[in-house]
Coordinates of C-alpha atoms in Angstrom, one line a residue:
X53 CA 168.5 41.4 -0.1
X54 CA 169.4 41.9 -3.7
X55 CA 166.0 40.6 -4.9
X56 CA 164.2 42.8 -2.4
X57 CA 166.0 45.9 -3.6
X58 CA 165.6 45.0 -7.2
X59 CA 161.8 44.5 -6.7
X60 CA 161.5 47.9 -5.1
X61 CA 163.3 49.5 -8.0
X62 CA 160.9 47.8 -10.5
X63 CA 157.8 48.9 -8.5
X64 CA 159.0 52.5 -8.5
X65 CA 159.9 52.3 -12.2
X66 CA 156.5 51.0 -13.4
X67 CA 154.0 52.8 -11.3
X68 CA 153.0 56.4 -10.5
X69 CA 153.3 58.0 -13.9
X70 CA 150.5 59.7 -15.8
X71 CA 148.9 62.5 -17.7
X72 CA 146.1 64.7 -16.4
X73 CA 144.2 67.0 -18.7
X74 CA 141.8 69.7 -17.3
X75 CA 139.3 71.8 -19.1
X76 CA 139.7 75.3 -17.6
X77 CA 138.2 77.1 -20.7
X78 CA 135.8 79.9 -20.2
X79 CA 132.4 80.4 -21.8
X80 CA 131.2 76.8 -21.2
X81 CA 133.4 75.5 -24.0
X82 CA 134.1 71.8 -24.4
X83 CA 137.6 70.4 -24.9
X84 CA 138.3 67.6 -27.3
X85 CA 141.3 65.4 -26.4
X86 CA 143.2 62.4 -27.9
X87 CA 146.5 60.9 -26.8
X88 CA 148.8 58.1 -27.9
X89 CA 152.1 56.4 -27.3
X90 CA 154.1 53.9 -29.3
X91 CA 152.2 51.1 -27.5
X92 CA 148.8 52.6 -26.6
X93 CA 146.1 54.9 -28.0
X94 CA 143.8 56.7 -25.6
X95 CA 140.2 56.9 -26.9
X96 CA 139.2 60.4 -28.1
X97 CA 136.9 62.1 -25.7
X98 CA 135.3 65.4 -24.9
X99 CA 135.8 67.1 -21.5
X100 CA 133.0 69.3 -20.3
X101 CA 134.0 72.7 -18.7
X102 CA 135.5 72.3 -15.2
X103 CA 136.3 68.6 -15.6
X104 CA 139.5 66.6 -16.0
X105 CA 140.6 63.2 -17.2
X106 CA 143.7 61.4 -15.9
X107 CA 145.3 58.2 -17.1
X108 CA 148.1 56.5 -15.3
X109 CA 150.5 53.9 -16.6
X110 CA 153.8 52.1 -16.1
X111 CA 157.0 53.0 -18.0
X112 CA 158.2 50.7 -20.7
X113 CA 161.2 48.5 -19.8
X114 CA 163.8 51.0 -21.1
X115 CA 162.1 53.9 -19.4
X116 CA 161.6 56.1 -22.5
X117 CA 157.8 56.1 -22.5
X118 CA 156.3 59.1 -24.4
X119 CA 152.8 60.3 -24.9
X120 CA 151.6 62.7 -27.5
X121 CA 148.3 64.5 -27.2
X122 CA 146.1 66.7 -29.3
X123 CA 143.7 69.2 -27.7
X124 CA 141.0 71.0 -29.7
X125 CA 138.5 73.7 -28.6
X126 CA 136.4 76.6 -29.9
X127 CA 133.7 76.6 -32.7
X128 CA 134.0 73.3 -34.6
X129 CA 137.1 72.5 -32.5
X130 CA 139.2 74.5 -34.9
X131 CA 141.6 75.9 -32.3
X132 CA 144.1 73.1 -31.6
X133 CA 147.5 72.0 -30.4
X134 CA 149.5 68.8 -30.6
X135 CA 152.3 68.3 -28.1
X136 CA 154.4 65.8 -26.2
X137 CA 152.3 65.3 -23.0
X138 CA 154.7 63.0 -21.2
X139 CA 158.3 62.1 -21.1
X140 CA 160.3 60.3 -18.4
X141 CA 158.3 60.1 -15.1
X142 CA 155.8 61.7 -12.7
X143 CA 152.4 63.2 -13.3
X144 CA 152.2 65.8 -16.1
X145 CA 149.2 68.0 -15.2
X146 CA 148.0 69.9 -18.3
X147 CA 145.4 72.7 -18.2
X148 CA 143.6 74.0 -21.2
X149 CA 142.8 77.8 -20.9
X150 CA 141.7 80.5 -23.3
X151 CA 145.2 81.8 -23.9
X152 CA 147.0 78.5 -24.2
X153 CA 147.9 75.2 -22.6
X154 CA 149.6 75.2 -19.2
X155 CA 151.7 72.6 -17.4
X156 CA 152.4 71.7 -13.8
X157 CA 154.8 68.9 -12.9
X158 CA 155.1 69.4 -9.1
X159 CA 152.2 69.9 -6.7
X160 CA 153.9 73.0 -5.2
X161 CA 154.5 74.5 -8.7
X162 CA 152.2 77.1 -10.3
X163 CA 151.0 76.2 -13.8
X164 CA 153.2 77.8 -16.5
X165 CA 152.2 78.3 -20.1
X166 CA 153.8 75.8 -22.5
X167 CA 151.8 76.2 -25.8
X168 CA 149.6 78.6 -27.6
X169 CA 146.5 77.5 -29.5
X170 CA 146.9 77.2 -33.3
X171 CA 144.1 78.6 -35.5

């Protein structure tokens, strides 16, 4: 019984975590994104308007996985923001909008503004 319960804990601990980034910018603007953790670097990519990109991962052994992301938009991608995109667990759903970057962590939750764009 102990091994079964231990296995269930490990499965829950290492699966079901991720970051989703959506381009909800107006005026057909592209969104440039790049993310990294202590162990991984996500290849820089450009999201077209109305698209999103999601990556899922397991937590590290001690459960302190963190991801940092940088988003850029506007002419020459000069409007930018770097931020902690993931900490602890769950799906962190980020949305790039004209007035800032919004976060939703629960499906029933409305997105709330976390960051302004830097110029």
